[in-house]
Short mmCIF file of C-alpha atoms in Angstrom, two decimals:
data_model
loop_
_atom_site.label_atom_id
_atom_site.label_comp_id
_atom_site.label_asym_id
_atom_site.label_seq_id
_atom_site.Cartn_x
_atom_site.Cartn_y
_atom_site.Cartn_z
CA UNK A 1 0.00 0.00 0.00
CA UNK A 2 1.20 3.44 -0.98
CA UNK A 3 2.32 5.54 2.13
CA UNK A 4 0.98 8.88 0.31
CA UNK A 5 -2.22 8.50 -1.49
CA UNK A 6 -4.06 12.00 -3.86
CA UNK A 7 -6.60 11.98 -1.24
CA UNK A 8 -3.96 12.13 1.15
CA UNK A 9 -3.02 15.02 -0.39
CA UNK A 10 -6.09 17.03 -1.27
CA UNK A 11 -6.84 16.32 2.51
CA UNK A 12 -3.15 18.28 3.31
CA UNK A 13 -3.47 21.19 0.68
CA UNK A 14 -6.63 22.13 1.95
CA UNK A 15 -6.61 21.54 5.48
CA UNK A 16 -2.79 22.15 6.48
CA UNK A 17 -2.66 18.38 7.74
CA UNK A 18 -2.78 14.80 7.41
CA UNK A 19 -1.78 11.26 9.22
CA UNK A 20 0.95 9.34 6.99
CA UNK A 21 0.25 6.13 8.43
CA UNK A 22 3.85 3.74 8.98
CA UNK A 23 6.03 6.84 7.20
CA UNK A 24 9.12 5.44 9.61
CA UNK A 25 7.36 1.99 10.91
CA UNK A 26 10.78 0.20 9.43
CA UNK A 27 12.97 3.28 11.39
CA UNK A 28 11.29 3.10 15.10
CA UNK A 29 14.69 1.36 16.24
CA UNK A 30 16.98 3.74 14.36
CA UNK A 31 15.01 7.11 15.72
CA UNK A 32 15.00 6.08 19.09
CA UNK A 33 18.84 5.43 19.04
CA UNK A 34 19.06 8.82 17.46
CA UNK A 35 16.74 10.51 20.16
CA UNK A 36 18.55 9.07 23.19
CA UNK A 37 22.16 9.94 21.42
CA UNK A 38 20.40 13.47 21.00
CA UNK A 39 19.56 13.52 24.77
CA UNK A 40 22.84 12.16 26.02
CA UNK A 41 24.91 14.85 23.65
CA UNK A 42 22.61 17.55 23.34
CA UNK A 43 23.50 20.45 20.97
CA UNK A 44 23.76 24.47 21.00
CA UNK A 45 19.91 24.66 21.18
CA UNK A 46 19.05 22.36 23.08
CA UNK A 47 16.25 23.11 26.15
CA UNK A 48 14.52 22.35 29.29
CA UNK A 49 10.77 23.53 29.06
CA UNK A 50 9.59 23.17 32.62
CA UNK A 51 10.15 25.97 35.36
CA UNK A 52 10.94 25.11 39.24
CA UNK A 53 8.33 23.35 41.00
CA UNK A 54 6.88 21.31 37.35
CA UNK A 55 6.93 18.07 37.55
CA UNK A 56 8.50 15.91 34.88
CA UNK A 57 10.76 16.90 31.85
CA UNK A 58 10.16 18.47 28.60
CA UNK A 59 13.35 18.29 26.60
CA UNK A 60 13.88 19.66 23.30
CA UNK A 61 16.54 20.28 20.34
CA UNK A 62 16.92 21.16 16.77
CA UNK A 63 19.68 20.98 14.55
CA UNK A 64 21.37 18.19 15.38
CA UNK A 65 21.07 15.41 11.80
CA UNK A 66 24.89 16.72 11.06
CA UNK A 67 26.35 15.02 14.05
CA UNK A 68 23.77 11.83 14.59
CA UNK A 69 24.50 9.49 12.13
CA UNK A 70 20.76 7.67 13.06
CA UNK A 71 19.46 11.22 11.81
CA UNK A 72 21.29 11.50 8.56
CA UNK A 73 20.04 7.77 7.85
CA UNK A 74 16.53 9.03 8.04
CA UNK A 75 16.55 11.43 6.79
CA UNK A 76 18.73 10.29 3.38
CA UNK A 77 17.34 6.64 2.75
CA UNK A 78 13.74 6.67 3.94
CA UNK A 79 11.03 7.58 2.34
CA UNK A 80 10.25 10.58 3.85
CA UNK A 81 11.83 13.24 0.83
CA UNK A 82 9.37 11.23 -2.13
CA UNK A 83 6.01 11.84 0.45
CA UNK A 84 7.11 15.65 1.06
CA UNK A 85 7.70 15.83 -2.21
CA UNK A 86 3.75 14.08 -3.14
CA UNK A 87 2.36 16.41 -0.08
CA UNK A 88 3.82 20.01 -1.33
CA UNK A 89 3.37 18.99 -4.47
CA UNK A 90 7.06 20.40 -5.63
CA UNK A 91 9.16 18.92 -8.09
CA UNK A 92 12.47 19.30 -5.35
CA UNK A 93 12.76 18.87 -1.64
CA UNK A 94 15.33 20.47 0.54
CA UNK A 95 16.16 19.76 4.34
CA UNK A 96 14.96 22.80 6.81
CA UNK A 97 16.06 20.91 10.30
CA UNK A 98 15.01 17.96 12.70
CA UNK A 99 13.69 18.49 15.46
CA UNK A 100 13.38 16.13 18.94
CA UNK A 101 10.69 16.59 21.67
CA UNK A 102 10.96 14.67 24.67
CA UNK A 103 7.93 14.60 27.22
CA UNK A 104 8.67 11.86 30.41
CA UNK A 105 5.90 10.48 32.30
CA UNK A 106 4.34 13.01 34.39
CA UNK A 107 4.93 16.17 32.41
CA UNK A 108 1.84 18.00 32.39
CA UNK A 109 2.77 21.21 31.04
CA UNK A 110 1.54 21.26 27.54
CA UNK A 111 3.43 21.99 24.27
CA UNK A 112 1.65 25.73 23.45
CA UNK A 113 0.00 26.18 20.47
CA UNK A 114 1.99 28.01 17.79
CA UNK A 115 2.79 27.84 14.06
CA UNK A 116 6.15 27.34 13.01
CA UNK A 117 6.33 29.38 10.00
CA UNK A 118 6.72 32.75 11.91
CA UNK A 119 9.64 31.32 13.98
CA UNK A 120 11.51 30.87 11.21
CA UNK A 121 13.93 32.62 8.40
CA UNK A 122 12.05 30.81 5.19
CA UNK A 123 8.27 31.49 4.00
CA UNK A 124 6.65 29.48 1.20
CA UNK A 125 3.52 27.94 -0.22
CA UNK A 126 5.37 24.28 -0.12
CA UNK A 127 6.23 23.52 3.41
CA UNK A 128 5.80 20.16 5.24
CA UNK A 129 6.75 18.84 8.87
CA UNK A 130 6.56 15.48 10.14
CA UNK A 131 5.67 15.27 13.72
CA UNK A 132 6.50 10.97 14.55
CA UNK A 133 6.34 9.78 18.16
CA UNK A 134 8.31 6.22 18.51
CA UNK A 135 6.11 5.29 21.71
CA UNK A 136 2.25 4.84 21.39
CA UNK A 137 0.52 8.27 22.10
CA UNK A 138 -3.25 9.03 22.36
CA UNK A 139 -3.71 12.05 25.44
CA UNK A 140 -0.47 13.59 24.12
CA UNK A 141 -0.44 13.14 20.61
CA UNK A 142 0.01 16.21 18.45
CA UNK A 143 -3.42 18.60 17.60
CA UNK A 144 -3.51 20.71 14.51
CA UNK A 145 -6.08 22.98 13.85
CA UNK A 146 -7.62 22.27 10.42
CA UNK A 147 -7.30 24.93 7.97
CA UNK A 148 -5.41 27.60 10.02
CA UNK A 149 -2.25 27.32 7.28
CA UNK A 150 -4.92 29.66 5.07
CA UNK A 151 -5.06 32.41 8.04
CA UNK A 152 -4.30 35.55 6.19
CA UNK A 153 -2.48 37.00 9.63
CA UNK A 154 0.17 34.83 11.14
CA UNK A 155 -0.11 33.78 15.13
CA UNK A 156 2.24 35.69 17.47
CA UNK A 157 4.96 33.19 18.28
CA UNK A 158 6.04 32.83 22.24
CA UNK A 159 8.92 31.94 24.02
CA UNK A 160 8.05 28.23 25.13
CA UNK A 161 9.88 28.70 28.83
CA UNK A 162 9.14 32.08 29.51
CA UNK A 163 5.87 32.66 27.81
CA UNK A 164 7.25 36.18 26.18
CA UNK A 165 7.01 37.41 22.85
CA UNK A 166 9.25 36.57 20.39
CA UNK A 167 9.50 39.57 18.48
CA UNK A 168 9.10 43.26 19.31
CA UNK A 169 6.58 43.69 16.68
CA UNK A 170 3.16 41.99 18.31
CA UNK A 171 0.68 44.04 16.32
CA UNK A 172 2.23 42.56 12.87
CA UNK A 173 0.55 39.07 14.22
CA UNK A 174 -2.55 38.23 15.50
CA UNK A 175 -2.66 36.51 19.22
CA UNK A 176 -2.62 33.30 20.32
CA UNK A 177 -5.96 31.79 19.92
CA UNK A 178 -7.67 29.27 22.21
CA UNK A 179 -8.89 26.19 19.96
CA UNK A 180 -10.72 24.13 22.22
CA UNK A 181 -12.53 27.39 23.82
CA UNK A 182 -13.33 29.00 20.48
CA UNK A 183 -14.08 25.58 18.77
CA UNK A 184 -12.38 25.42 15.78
CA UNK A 185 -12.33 22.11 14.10
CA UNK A 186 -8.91 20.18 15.68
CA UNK A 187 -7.57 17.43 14.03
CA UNK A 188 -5.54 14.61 16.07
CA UNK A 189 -4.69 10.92 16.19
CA UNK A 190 -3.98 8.04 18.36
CA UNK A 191 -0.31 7.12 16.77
CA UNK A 192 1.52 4.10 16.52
CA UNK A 193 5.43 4.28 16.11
CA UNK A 194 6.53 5.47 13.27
CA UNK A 195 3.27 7.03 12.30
CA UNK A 196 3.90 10.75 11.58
CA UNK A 197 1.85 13.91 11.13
CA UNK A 198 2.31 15.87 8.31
CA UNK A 199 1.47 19.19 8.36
CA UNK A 200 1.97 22.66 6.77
CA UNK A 201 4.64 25.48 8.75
CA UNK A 202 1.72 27.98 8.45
CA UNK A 203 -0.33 25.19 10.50
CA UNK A 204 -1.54 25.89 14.31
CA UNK A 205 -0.60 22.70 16.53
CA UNK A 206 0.20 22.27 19.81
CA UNK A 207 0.05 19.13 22.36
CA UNK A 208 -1.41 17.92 25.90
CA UNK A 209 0.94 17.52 28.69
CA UNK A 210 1.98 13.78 29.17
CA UNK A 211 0.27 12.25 32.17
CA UNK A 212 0.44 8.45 31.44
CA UNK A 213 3.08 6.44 32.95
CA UNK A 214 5.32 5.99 29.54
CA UNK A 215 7.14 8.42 27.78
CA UNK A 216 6.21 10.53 24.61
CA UNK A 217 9.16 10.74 22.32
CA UNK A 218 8.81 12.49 19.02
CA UNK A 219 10.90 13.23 16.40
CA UNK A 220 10.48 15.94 13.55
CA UNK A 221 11.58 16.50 10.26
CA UNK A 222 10.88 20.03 8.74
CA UNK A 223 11.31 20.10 4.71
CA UNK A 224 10.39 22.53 2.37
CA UNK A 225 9.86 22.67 -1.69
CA UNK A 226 10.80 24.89 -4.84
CA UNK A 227 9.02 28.24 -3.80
CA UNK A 228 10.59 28.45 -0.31
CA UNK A 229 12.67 31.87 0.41
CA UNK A 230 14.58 33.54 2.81
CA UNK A 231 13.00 36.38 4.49
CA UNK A 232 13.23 39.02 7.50
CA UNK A 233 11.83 38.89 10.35
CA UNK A 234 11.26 41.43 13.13
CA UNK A 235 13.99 40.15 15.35
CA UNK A 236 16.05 37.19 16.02
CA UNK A 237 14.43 34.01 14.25
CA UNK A 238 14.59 30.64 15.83
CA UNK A 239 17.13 28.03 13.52
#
C-alpha cells in the first residue's frame, strides 16, 4: 500500500494536515537510538521547558542530523523526501532541520500552540513537517487545527519557557488563539510508532501535557519545496 495516497493530499493542501500512516514503521529502532544519542549529547539549542516546581521533563533540540548518524540515515534513505515531495506537491525537496521533543511520564505542562512558519527565516507555499512519536501516544499526541495554514495573519509566536514574545513587533501578528474554547475544528490521532503527522509550517498545533506512565518521544523533520525563500523577520528568528 502506498504511504501517500491524492486523497492524502487534497486532505493536506486544503486543510494544512494529514496522518501518513507507517512513514518510519521500518525506522522506530533507528530514531529512538538517534533521540537518546540526542539527549545524552545535546547540541547548542538544546532546552529544558519546565520551570521550578513542574513536575517531569520536557526536553527539546533542533539541529542536530549533522552530528547523529541515526538522523542523517533518516533522513537520506527513507522515504520521507518522495512523500514531502507528493504532499507540497514540488518537483524538489530540501532539508529545513530535525527536530526532537521529549515529554517523560508526568509532564503536564503542555506543548503551546503556535505555528512554526513565523519562527523561522524561510516562508513558502510548499512547506511540510513530520511530527513521529516512537512510543504509542493518544492524550499527548500532536493537535492541529484544520485549515489555520490559510489564516491571512500569522499567530504571534512565544517563548516556550518564559511565555514572552518573540519579536518586538506583536501588532504585525494576531494573538494566540484558544482552539478548544473557540471551537475550531482540531484534528488529532492516536499514533503508533513510526506514524507521523504531516502538516503545513503555516499550520496551528500544539500538544497535551503527558500524564500516562510511559514516555512521549517524538521526532520531527521540517522540509520545504521549490518556492521556499529567505526572508526578515522582526527580530532574532529561531534556527
Amino acid at each position: 500500500m502506498a504511504l501517500v495516497t491524492e486523497e492524502m493530499v487534497e486532505t493536506f493542501q486544503r486543510d494544512g494536515v494529514v496522518l501518513v500512516k507507517g512513514l518510519w514503521k521500518d525506522w522506530v529502532d533507528v530514531i529512538r537510538a538517534g533521540i537518546e544519542r540526542n539527549m545524552a549529547e545535546p547540541g547548542p539549542y538544546a532546552a529544558e521547558n519546565l520551570k521550578p516546581g513542574e513536575g517531569g521533563r520536557f526536553f527539546d533540540d533542533y539541529c542536530n542530523w549533522t552530528r547523529i548518524p541515526e538522523f542523517r540515515d533518516v533522513i537520506e534513505n527513507s522515504p520521507v523526501a518522495g512523500v514531502a515531495a507528493a504532499l507540497m506537491r514540488s518537483p524538489t525537496v530540501q532539508m529545513f532541520h530535525d527536530h526532537v521533543l521529549v515529554k517523560e511520564p508526568g509532564t503536564s505542562k503542555p506543548t503551546p500552540w503556535h505555528q512554526d512558519g513565523p519562527y523561522y527565516f524561510v516562508k513558502g507555499a510548499q512547506t511540510v513537517s513530520f511530527w513521529s512519536p516512537v512510543d504509542p501516544v493518544t492524550d499527548a499526541t500532536l493537535r492541529c487545527v484544520a485549515g489555520s495554514h490559510r489564516w491571512p495573519k500569522e499567530v504571534l509566536p512565544k517563548r516556550w519557557l518564559a511565555e514572552t514574545d518573540f519579536y518586538p513587533d506583536p501588532e504585525a501578528y494576531m494573538p494566540v488563539p484558544d482552539p478548544d474554547a473557540e471551537g475550531m475544528e482540531i484534528r488529532e490521532w492516536a499514533m503508533e510508532p513510526g506514524d507521523a503527522v504531516a502538516f503545513d509550517y503555516q499550520t496551528l498545533h500544539g500538544a497535551r501535557g503527558n500524564t500516562a506512565a510511559t514516555r512521549r518521544r517524538a521526532f520531527s523533520l521540517r522540509l520545504v519545496g521549490e518556492d521556499a525563500h529567505y526572508i526578515e523577520r522582526p527580530g532574532r528568528t529561531s534556527p
